[in-house]
């Protein structure tokens, strides 16, 4: 190699090294935290740590904490996960108080029972720890904000979707889950309200049951026997589809079904055409929006909206692949490969 | 594969590395200015709360003034006769003025109304773009005339393009630096300080080509053998400008280069947004963190591949000629675009990185070869018209690039709507939406690259023809001595 070409080659290598080292220096300036960084600890209390919905919400909270910490050099946000293994409002209340004692900067909580948690929330706020609710609210407490679905609107949307599927004519049933759950009662109310817009649709009844697949399926079968001319179901939750038992009991297209939820275990019902539309919750955003709102409130001192409504996502056969990949990105496991590659 | 017997560059036609480096410094400034105003404009929205639609308007309006000022500046520069040359005085003054204007543009006072900021920035940016044109148009034209040699032109453009890429390494960091609360209280203050640093850099580095380079046609008279006076007659100049514009637009070989660039560059630009959407929403299922990570790595691979491609394309061009090299380089981009179809795999997101080096080859070669080929066209034009009109050719070529880019960005939004994309659905778009996104993302660049190859395939100025033209020009005018290197 001629000396001149060798010189150019060395120059080129030096240039690449310089570029790389410049990038490292910039990384140092842009990414490193200063010494006086403020650590903000947000305690997160969902209803149950065995529920994949809340694990997804946790993934959203932690990803957002990382993102905001990266973008704002003077803060380092930590998510302190204190969710009980199974739903227990008393335990949630105790954990709120222990978080206050441990010096938490803010608390986000999905209330298993607002009547039990309102006192604990108020006490935390009185101690100077701001509280925000997500997914399930405690409207009479001193929490500064709530992020979650508008249950009346969800019910209205279920009915509107079903009406379109049955050409606004026929007998339909409402599957209501736990009759005492306040959020489910509001959804059923929304269905009733929307049904008023369709005079040729008859609601044969609102059917309640324990919130598990076995009881939900049994309730459905009883209704089918009693109303053989039923054309559709409006479901405020997707309990019958938490098991695969209905995959063999219902023919695709036999009934039109619209249900809230669209979790991985329920997706085969969409694939086989047994369920026409699921209204899926963007569960990742439960954590994401909550953490953003808390930081806006306590660090940036912004005025935040008290009620921030979650918009549900329509899931049907055409976007089964996209929704499956979205669920995976939100931290859900066990999604069949065939859906992910659709 | 070779088209003909190759010529060697005569020693007097060679440019020293120092001269090439000086010219390359101008490319850093040129690219930095073009990109910085776009990257920093986010401060108007995020830092000052300006309506995004107004920010978009602020970026669009100067493009219209550009359409007029670019060719006028090219014409003025071509017609200028001074003891410092036709290009260097404008480069020198333009670099200083555009540096100062850029620094002033971002000194936005706090606590004013949105409409105040709008007018402040609008008037400032019109002035900025005016000085930017005063600097950039003669700078581009200077590159076309620095050497009369077919191969040396490609080497010069290779160095220019290589060094110009440095700006693209820096640009993505500008917002991160402005937003860094360790350095600045807020992004508005960050923009103020950063603009001063960039302004000083532009003013200091931008004058280097004017100081260290010499023009080949600085003392040459025009075709009539008389020195022309720009202010002698406004009407005469207007007529001459229109006539020059028409002649330029009738130059078939030039139009082939414009078409080749328009198709290839804008075909890639048109779908650049699609690639991000597909990566984030299809491959990564709406995981923006993961999508951004892959887009970042893609960008880095693309940058390194582009730099390597410039070196390789410059070398191959001296063996195969510019036209064939362009066709080969563009074929790599065509292959890379087709390859994307197989690399969008939600089960293996890393595959999105595989097409990056292939796509980069065509883009790396594009502005290296096109600059060199336009210089050849200027020789052919002199043979036809008796005038040296690098300014006119350069300004129209780059105006076409900028216009095409604006069209591509505007059209990409409509294309996205056609696919059925709904922002509220996030990653849960329908299968047909993703299918159409992928179809557009693959077919548009493939068709565009094919059209670019078609347009340039019939380009008539081969190496052989270029040297023939040169001999004819030498026969017509006495050989113009190449200035000695000044560094």
XYZ file of N, CA, C and O in Angstrom, chain B residues 233-402:
680
model
N -28.610 47.045 -16.360
C -29.993 47.153 -16.801
C -30.838 46.086 -16.145
O -30.588 44.897 -16.358
N -31.771 46.507 -15.319
C -32.607 45.560 -14.595
C -33.372 44.664 -15.562
O -33.414 43.435 -15.421
N -33.920 45.313 -16.603
C -34.725 44.577 -17.567
C -33.878 43.536 -18.309
O -34.288 42.385 -18.498
N -32.683 43.962 -18.681
C -31.783 43.050 -19.386
C -31.480 41.837 -18.522
O -31.454 40.692 -18.995
N -31.249 42.114 -17.249
C -30.923 41.018 -16.343
C -32.093 40.069 -16.141
O -31.911 38.855 -16.055
N -33.270 40.635 -16.045
C -34.457 39.782 -15.876
C -34.615 38.866 -17.088
O -34.837 37.653 -16.957
N -34.467 39.454 -18.257
C -34.599 38.669 -19.493
C -33.521 37.591 -19.553
O -33.784 36.443 -19.921
N -32.309 37.994 -19.176
C -31.204 37.034 -19.187
C -31.458 35.904 -18.192
O -31.153 34.737 -18.466
N -32.033 36.271 -17.041
C -32.341 35.261 -16.017
C -33.363 34.256 -16.547
O -33.165 33.032 -16.448
N -34.437 34.775 -17.133
C -35.497 33.897 -17.657
C -34.943 33.023 -18.778
O -35.194 31.808 -18.825
N -34.150 33.642 -19.635
C -33.564 32.887 -20.739
C -32.657 31.772 -20.191
O -32.705 30.625 -20.632
N -31.843 32.141 -19.188
C -30.942 31.155 -18.582
C -31.703 30.012 -17.939
O -31.322 28.847 -18.033
N -32.807 30.381 -17.295
C -33.643 29.374 -16.623
C -34.189 28.381 -17.653
O -34.149 27.161 -17.456
N -34.673 28.932 -18.764
C -35.266 28.094 -19.812
C -34.198 27.182 -20.424
O -34.428 25.974 -20.591
N -33.032 27.752 -20.691
C -31.950 26.940 -21.283
C -31.562 25.798 -20.333
O -31.375 24.661 -20.744
N -31.479 26.151 -19.056
C -31.110 25.131 -18.058
C -32.133 24.006 -18.037
O -31.784 22.822 -18.006
N -33.415 24.394 -18.060
C -34.476 23.386 -17.978
C -34.622 22.601 -19.286
O -35.315 21.592 -19.319
N -33.976 23.081 -20.350
C -34.027 22.341 -21.618
C -32.827 21.407 -21.780
O -32.755 20.668 -22.754
N -31.888 21.517 -20.862
C -30.682 20.682 -20.950
C -31.059 19.250 -20.566
O -31.246 18.914 -19.389
N -31.155 18.388 -21.558
C -31.702 17.040 -21.351
C -30.885 16.204 -20.362
O -31.442 15.478 -19.540
N -29.555 16.316 -20.471
C -28.727 15.499 -19.577
C -28.910 15.941 -18.128
O -28.929 15.115 -17.210
N -29.081 17.244 -17.948
C -29.324 17.769 -16.595
C -30.662 17.258 -16.066
O -30.778 16.856 -14.900
N -31.655 17.261 -16.947
C -32.983 16.804 -16.519
C -32.967 15.326 -16.125
O -33.671 14.901 -15.213
N -32.127 14.545 -16.797
C -32.013 13.130 -16.431
C -31.474 12.988 -15.003
O -31.933 12.141 -14.237
N -30.494 13.824 -14.684
C -29.934 13.782 -13.328
C -30.964 14.235 -12.294
O -31.081 13.655 -11.211
N -31.695 15.287 -12.656
C -32.751 15.769 -11.753
C -33.787 14.675 -11.526
O -34.211 14.416 -10.388
N -34.177 14.006 -12.618
C -35.191 12.950 -12.496
C -34.663 11.804 -11.651
O -35.366 11.277 -10.769
N -33.410 11.419 -11.907
C -32.808 10.325 -11.137
C -32.798 10.641 -9.650
O -33.158 9.813 -8.812
N -32.391 11.855 -9.317
C -32.340 12.270 -7.914
C -33.744 12.351 -7.321
O -33.996 11.875 -6.205
N -34.632 12.968 -8.086
C -36.001 13.164 -7.596
C -36.630 11.821 -7.219
O -37.180 11.651 -6.142
N -36.503 10.868 -8.130
C -37.133 9.566 -7.874
C -36.473 8.841 -6.699
O -37.160 8.384 -5.779
N -35.153 8.739 -6.747
C -34.474 7.939 -5.720
C -34.590 8.585 -4.341
O -35.036 7.947 -3.379
N -34.218 9.838 -4.254
C -34.191 10.506 -2.949
C -35.595 10.626 -2.362
O -35.833 10.264 -1.208
N -36.519 11.098 -3.180
C -37.863 11.312 -2.647
C -38.632 10.016 -2.455
O -39.522 9.938 -1.610
N -38.292 9.002 -3.249
C -38.903 7.686 -3.027
C -38.552 7.158 -1.652
O -39.403 6.622 -0.931
N -37.299 7.342 -1.270
C -36.859 6.890 0.065
C -37.472 7.788 1.147
O -37.969 7.300 2.169
N -37.464 9.098 0.898
C -38.018 10.038 1.891
C -39.517 9.809 2.113
O -40.006 9.882 3.229
N -40.200 9.505 1.014
C -41.656 9.340 1.084
C -42.057 8.239 2.067
O -43.065 8.348 2.751
N -41.261 7.193 2.122
C -41.642 6.070 2.985
C -40.834 6.020 4.280
O -40.964 5.058 5.039
N -40.009 7.047 4.511
C -39.194 6.983 5.730
C -40.075 6.930 6.975
O -39.748 6.235 7.946
N -41.203 7.638 6.930
C -42.120 7.589 8.076
C -42.745 6.202 8.210
O -42.919 5.697 9.323
N -43.032 5.575 7.075
C -43.647 4.246 7.109
C -42.756 3.246 7.842
O -43.242 2.429 8.623
N -41.464 3.319 7.551
C -40.537 2.377 8.185
C -40.613 2.493 9.707
O -40.612 1.483 10.412
N -40.706 3.742 10.191
C -40.808 3.933 11.648
C -42.105 3.351 12.177
O -42.116 2.647 13.192
N -43.205 3.644 11.490
C -44.509 3.146 11.943
C -44.540 1.614 11.944
O -45.036 0.997 12.882
N -44.014 1.007 10.866
C -44.045 -0.457 10.777
C -43.171 -1.059 11.868
O -43.556 -2.039 12.517
N -42.016 -0.460 12.080
C -41.108 -0.991 13.102
C -41.745 -0.887 14.492
O -41.742 -1.851 15.262
N -42.313 0.270 14.787
C -42.862 0.469 16.134
C -44.162 -0.324 16.321
O -44.323 -1.047 17.304
N -45.082 -0.204 15.363
C -46.420 -0.757 15.594
C -46.601 -2.201 15.112
O -47.375 -2.940 15.695
N -45.917 -2.587 14.050
C -46.074 -3.953 13.544
C -45.025 -4.881 14.165
O -45.368 -5.869 14.821
N -43.772 -4.515 13.999
C -42.702 -5.394 14.484
C -42.652 -5.404 16.013
O -42.520 -6.462 16.627
N -42.754 -4.236 16.616
C -42.614 -4.138 18.073
C -43.972 -4.041 18.778
O -44.021 -3.801 19.995
N -45.066 -4.205 18.046
C -46.391 -4.262 18.671
C -46.785 -3.015 19.439
O -47.546 -3.091 20.404
N -46.265 -1.859 19.054
C -46.642 -0.626 19.753
C -45.706 -0.289 20.904
O -45.931 0.688 21.621
N -44.660 -1.088 21.095
C -43.676 -0.793 22.141
C -42.745 0.301 21.611
O -41.782 0.030 20.888
N -43.048 1.539 21.979
C -42.299 2.663 21.411
C -40.828 2.654 21.851
O -39.952 3.046 21.079
N -40.577 2.194 23.069
C -39.184 2.130 23.538
C -38.368 1.186 22.667
O -37.283 1.516 22.210
N -38.939 -0.005 22.469
C -38.229 -1.001 21.673
C -38.094 -0.521 20.219
O -37.029 -0.650 19.605
N -39.191 0.058 19.694
C -39.172 0.561 18.326
C -38.124 1.649 18.157
O -37.362 1.643 17.187
N -38.068 2.566 19.132
C -37.098 3.663 19.046
C -35.681 3.122 19.106
O -34.775 3.627 18.421
N -35.494 2.075 19.905
C -34.153 1.475 20.020
C -33.717 0.923 18.654
O -32.608 1.188 18.194
N -34.623 0.191 18.013
C -34.270 -0.382 16.712
C -34.093 0.705 15.650
O -33.222 0.604 14.787
N -34.914 1.747 15.715
C -34.757 2.836 14.743
C -33.410 3.540 14.948
O -32.756 3.954 13.995
N -33.018 3.659 16.213
C -31.732 4.286 16.519
C -30.572 3.466 15.979
O -29.647 4.001 15.356
N -30.645 2.131 16.201
C -29.567 1.263 15.702
C -29.575 1.277 14.171
O -28.520 1.315 13.530
N -30.784 1.269 13.602
C -30.918 1.329 12.140
C -30.211 2.591 11.609
O -29.463 2.533 10.632
N -30.454 3.706 12.289
C -29.854 4.975 11.869
C -28.330 4.934 11.942
O -27.641 5.432 11.055
N -27.825 4.309 13.010
C -26.364 4.220 13.171
C -25.756 3.349 12.073
O -24.743 3.717 11.463
N -26.396 2.189 11.810
C -25.898 1.305 10.749
C -25.950 2.039 9.410
O -25.024 1.979 8.596
N -27.048 2.755 9.205
C -27.225 3.504 7.968
C -26.115 4.541 7.795
O -25.561 4.696 6.702
N -25.801 5.230 8.891
C -24.776 6.273 8.835
C -23.410 5.687 8.489
O -22.714 6.163 7.587
N -23.043 4.614 9.202
C -21.738 3.993 8.954
C -21.690 3.440 7.526
O -20.697 3.607 6.812
N -22.799 2.802 7.108
C -22.848 2.233 5.753
C -22.750 3.328 4.697
O -22.112 3.149 3.661
N -23.398 4.461 4.969
C -23.342 5.577 4.016
C -21.913 6.073 3.853
O -21.437 6.296 2.735
N -21.211 6.208 4.981
C -19.819 6.671 4.921
C -18.955 5.695 4.122
O -18.167 6.099 3.267
N -19.144 4.414 4.402
C -18.377 3.407 3.667
C -18.765 3.420 2.190
O -17.906 3.307 1.309
N -20.076 3.573 1.940
C -20.567 3.566 0.556
C -19.958 4.718 -0.240
O -19.605 4.553 -1.412
N -19.820 5.877 0.405
C -19.244 7.032 -0.298
C -17.816 6.713 -0.750
O -17.433 6.990 -1.886
N -17.059 6.100 0.164
C -15.667 5.760 -0.167
C -15.642 4.751 -1.315
O -14.911 4.927 -2.298
N -16.458 3.704 -1.199
C -16.454 2.635 -2.203
C -16.967 3.148 -3.554
O -16.381 2.872 -4.601
N -18.046 3.908 -3.516
C -18.637 4.432 -4.754
C -17.635 5.347 -5.470
O -17.472 5.284 -6.693
N -16.945 6.184 -4.708
C -15.949 7.085 -5.312
C -14.861 6.279 -6.022
O -14.443 6.597 -7.129
N -14.437 5.198 -5.366
C -13.376 4.366 -5.941
C -13.877 3.605 -7.177
O -13.236 3.602 -8.216
N -15.052 2.992 -7.050
C -15.586 2.191 -8.161
C -15.856 3.077 -9.378
O -15.660 2.666 -10.522
N -16.282 4.306 -9.099
C -16.608 5.223 -10.194
C -15.406 5.448 -11.117
O -15.563 5.602 -12.320
N -14.216 5.447 -10.522
C -13.018 5.670 -11.349
C -12.715 4.447 -12.217
O -11.958 4.536 -13.167
N -13.315 3.308 -11.867
C -13.097 2.084 -12.654
C -14.228 1.855 -13.664
O -13.992 1.399 -14.771
N -15.431 2.144 -13.255
C -16.591 1.793 -14.088
C -17.285 2.988 -14.724
O -18.172 2.822 -15.546
N -16.921 4.172 -14.319
C -17.633 5.355 -14.820
C -18.803 5.685 -13.893
O -19.282 4.839 -13.140
N -19.255 6.926 -13.972
C -20.260 7.410 -13.016
C -21.626 6.779 -13.262
O -22.345 6.404 -12.331
N -22.009 6.689 -14.537
C -23.355 6.189 -14.850
C -23.541 4.761 -14.367
O -24.513 4.454 -13.665
N -22.599 3.904 -14.696
C -22.722 2.503 -14.298
C -22.639 2.362 -12.777
O -23.354 1.553 -12.175
N -21.773 3.163 -12.162
C -21.656 3.112 -10.699
C -22.976 3.525 -10.054
O -23.422 2.899 -9.080
N -23.593 4.562 -10.618
C -24.883 4.995 -10.075
C -25.911 3.862 -10.177
O -26.670 3.600 -9.239
N -25.919 3.205 -11.338
C -26.901 2.126 -11.547
C -26.658 0.987 -10.547
O -27.606 0.464 -9.944
N -25.396 0.652 -10.336
C -25.090 -0.432 -9.388
C -25.473 -0.026 -7.962
O -26.125 -0.781 -7.242
N -25.075 1.198 -7.585
C -25.375 1.662 -6.218
C -26.885 1.726 -5.985
O -27.391 1.309 -4.931
N -27.608 2.217 -6.990
C -29.065 2.318 -6.842
C -29.700 0.924 -6.806
O -30.720 0.717 -6.128
N -29.081 -0.023 -7.511
C -29.600 -1.395 -7.473
C -29.499 -1.976 -6.069
O -30.350 -2.767 -5.653
N -28.454 -1.593 -5.339
C -28.339 -2.040 -3.944
C -29.519 -1.510 -3.125
O -30.099 -2.219 -2.312
N -29.848 -0.231 -3.353
C -30.986 0.351 -2.630
C -32.277 -0.366 -3.018
O -33.123 -0.642 -2.170
N -32.381 -0.665 -4.307
C -33.576 -1.378 -4.790
C -33.679 -2.743 -4.101
O -34.739 -3.127 -3.581
N -32.551 -3.451 -4.039
C -32.539 -4.756 -3.380
C -32.870 -4.608 -1.890
O -33.677 -5.363 -1.338
N -32.247 -3.611 -1.249
C -32.491 -3.395 0.180
C -33.954 -3.106 0.471
O -34.515 -3.587 1.459
N -34.583 -2.343 -0.429
C -36.001 -2.024 -0.240
C -36.860 -3.272 -0.392
O -37.810 -3.476 0.378
N -36.526 -4.101 -1.365
C -37.264 -5.363 -1.530
C -37.045 -6.286 -0.330
O -37.971 -6.939 0.149
N -35.825 -6.278 0.139
C -35.426 -7.144 1.260
C -36.232 -6.822 2.517
O -36.481 -7.687 3.359
N -36.675 -5.555 2.628
C -37.439 -5.151 3.819
C -38.680 -6.013 4.009
O -39.107 -6.267 5.127
N -39.274 -6.427 2.868
C -40.510 -7.214 2.946
C -40.313 -8.457 3.828
O -41.205 -8.857 4.562
N -39.120 -9.056 3.720
C -38.855 -10.291 4.454
C -38.296 -10.031 5.851
O -38.113 -10.962 6.631
N -37.996 -8.781 6.128
C -37.324 -8.475 7.396
C -38.247 -7.859 8.443
O -37.821 -7.597 9.562
N -39.485 -7.593 8.072
C -40.437 -7.110 9.076
C -41.060 -8.339 9.736
O -42.069 -8.869 9.276
N -40.431 -8.825 10.785
C -40.847 -10.065 11.431
C -41.088 -9.804 12.919
O -40.129 -9.592 13.680
N -42.358 -9.825 13.351
C -42.632 -9.554 14.760
C -41.987 -10.562 15.707
O -41.797 -10.275 16.886
N -41.642 -11.736 15.184
C -41.001 -12.725 16.040
C -39.493 -12.514 16.120
O -38.822 -13.119 16.963
N -38.960 -11.710 15.243
C -37.511 -11.436 15.255
C -37.281 -9.978 14.859
O -36.867 -9.680 13.733
N -37.564 -9.053 15.781
C -37.477 -7.620 15.447
C -36.108 -7.184 14.923
O -36.018 -6.251 14.133
N -35.041 -7.859 15.354
C -33.686 -7.471 14.936
C -33.522 -7.508 13.425
O -32.642 -6.854 12.868
N -34.371 -8.267 12.751
C -34.225 -8.372 11.290
C -34.436 -7.029 10.589
O -34.002 -6.856 9.451
N -35.128 -6.092 11.231
C -35.343 -4.789 10.580
C -34.019 -4.091 10.275
O -33.955 -3.200 9.434
N -32.962 -4.520 10.957
C -31.653 -3.878 10.761
C -30.961 -4.359 9.491
O -30.077 -3.675 8.970
N -31.340 -5.531 9.006
C -30.600 -6.142 7.899
C -30.597 -5.317 6.599
O -29.573 -5.236 5.924
N -31.728 -4.704 6.202
C -31.686 -3.976 4.920
C -30.902 -2.657 4.968
O -30.570 -2.106 3.917
N -30.623 -2.154 6.179
C -30.026 -0.809 6.308
C -28.770 -0.609 5.460
O -28.656 0.392 4.737
N -27.794 -1.539 5.493
C -26.571 -1.285 4.706
C -26.846 -1.235 3.206
O -26.201 -0.451 2.496
N -27.789 -2.025 2.732
C -28.084 -2.042 1.296
C -28.724 -0.726 0.854
O -28.375 -0.157 -0.180
N -29.691 -0.279 1.664
C -30.386 0.966 1.314
C -29.397 2.140 1.312
O -29.475 3.040 0.485
N -28.439 2.088 2.230
C -27.499 3.212 2.374
C -26.598 3.377 1.156
O -26.141 4.488 0.870
N -26.334 2.280 0.431
C -25.371 2.363 -0.679
C -25.845 3.370 -1.734
O -25.098 4.252 -2.151
N -27.101 3.234 -2.143
C -27.634 4.131 -3.169
C -27.660 5.568 -2.700
O -27.318 6.495 -3.451
N -28.047 5.749 -1.436
C -28.127 7.115 -0.919
C -26.735 7.717 -0.744
O -26.531 8.911 -0.938
N -25.771 6.884 -0.357
C -24.400 7.366 -0.218
C -23.815 7.754 -1.561
O -23.068 8.727 -1.674
N -24.169 6.983 -2.578
C -23.638 7.257 -3.906
C -24.315 8.405 -4.600
O -23.705 9.100 -5.430
N -25.577 8.628 -4.245
C -26.392 9.601 -4.982
C -25.748 10.979 -5.090
O -25.458 11.469 -6.185
N -25.507 11.604 -3.933
C -25.035 12.992 -3.975
C -23.531 13.094 -4.291
O -23.044 14.164 -4.627
N -22.816 11.967 -4.162
C -21.423 11.950 -4.600
C -21.380 11.994 -6.124
O -20.685 12.814 -6.732
N -22.148 11.095 -6.736
C -22.098 10.976 -8.192
C -22.840 12.111 -8.889
O -22.389 12.613 -9.920
N -23.966 12.518 -8.331
C -24.760 13.555 -8.996
C -23.998 14.878 -9.067
O -24.024 15.561 -10.092
N -23.326 15.237 -7.986
C -22.549 16.476 -7.995
C -21.497 16.443 -9.090
O -21.305 17.416 -9.838
N -20.845 15.285 -9.169
C -19.804 15.121 -10.174
C -20.391 15.139 -11.591
O -19.810 15.722 -12.512
N -21.541 14.521 -11.768
C -22.163 14.465 -13.105
C -22.705 15.828 -13.530
O -22.683 16.175 -14.717
N -23.201 16.603 -12.560
C -23.675 17.957 -12.908
C -22.501 18.814 -13.367
O -22.625 19.620 -14.300
N -21.345 18.602 -12.735
C -20.146 19.334 -13.179
C -19.852 19.002 -14.645
O -19.473 19.890 -15.430
N -20.037 17.732 -15.017
C -19.836 17.337 -16.422
C -20.870 18.017 -17.325
O -20.547 18.421 -18.453
N -22.098 18.133 -16.820
C -23.150 18.794 -17.595
C -22.791 20.265 -17.829
O -23.056 20.812 -18.899
N -22.173 20.891 -16.821
C -21.800 22.306 -16.965
C -20.809 22.492 -18.117
O -20.839 23.504 -18.826
N -19.923 21.504 -18.287
C -18.990 21.561 -19.422
C -19.763 21.466 -20.740
O -19.505 22.221 -21.682
N -20.679 20.510 -20.793
C -21.475 20.336 -22.010
C -22.271 21.606 -22.313
O -22.383 22.033 -23.466
N -22.791 22.208 -21.242
C -23.567 23.441 -21.393
C -22.695 24.573 -21.927
O -23.128 25.365 -22.773
N -21.462 24.616 -21.465
C -20.555 25.661 -21.967
C -20.298 25.454 -23.461
O -20.212 26.409 -24.234
N -20.198 24.179 -23.831
C -19.992 23.870 -25.250
C -21.179 24.376 -26.081
O -21.014 24.876 -27.190
N -22.382 24.247 -25.502
C -23.596 24.667 -26.218
C -23.820 26.171 -26.173
O -24.246 26.784 -27.151
N -23.580 26.769 -24.998
C -23.982 28.167 -24.798
C -22.816 29.140 -24.700
O -23.008 30.349 -24.795
N -21.625 28.620 -24.450
C -20.471 29.493 -24.282
C -20.414 30.137 -22.910
O -19.602 31.030 -22.681
N -21.258 29.702 -21.988
C -21.282 30.304 -20.647
C -21.016 29.254 -19.585
O -21.349 28.078 -19.751
N -20.436 29.707 -18.483
C -20.286 28.830 -17.313
C -21.432 29.153 -16.378
O -21.514 30.256 -15.860
N -22.320 28.166 -16.163
C -23.546 28.472 -15.399
C -23.740 27.468 -14.268
O -24.837 26.942 -14.058
N -22.668 27.201 -13.519
C -22.757 26.246 -12.406
C -23.784 26.683 -11.364
O -24.471 25.850 -10.760
N -23.857 28.001 -11.164
C -24.790 28.521 -10.160
C -26.222 28.190 -10.504
O -27.009 27.761 -9.650
N -26.564 28.379 -11.759
C -27.932 28.106 -12.200
C -28.255 26.610 -12.084
O -29.300 26.225 -11.572
N -27.324 25.788 -12.556
C -27.560 24.343 -12.480
C -27.667 23.872 -11.026
O -28.565 23.105 -10.669
N -26.740 24.332 -10.206
C -26.744 23.900 -8.803
C -27.998 24.325 -8.078
O -28.602 23.548 -7.334
N -28.414 25.584 -8.325
C -29.582 26.087 -7.582
C -30.850 25.360 -8.005
O -31.685 25.013 -7.162
N -30.993 25.112 -9.286
C -32.218 24.421 -9.741
C -32.226 22.973 -9.260
O -33.254 22.453 -8.812
N -31.048 22.358 -9.307
C -30.965 20.970 -8.838
C -31.367 20.881 -7.363
O -32.207 20.061 -6.987
N -30.805 21.725 -6.511
C -31.092 21.638 -5.073
C -32.485 22.144 -4.737
O -33.109 21.670 -3.786
N -32.958 23.088 -5.523
C -34.346 23.526 -5.319
C -35.293 22.352 -5.584
O -36.247 22.116 -4.844
N -34.986 21.599 -6.652
C -35.804 20.437 -6.991
C -35.741 19.395 -5.865
O -36.754 18.793 -5.493
N -34.563 19.212 -5.294
C -34.426 18.259 -4.180
C -35.284 18.708 -2.993
O -36.021 17.916 -2.406
N -35.188 20.009 -2.667
C -35.927 20.526 -1.504
C -37.430 20.471 -1.734
O -38.196 20.100 -0.845
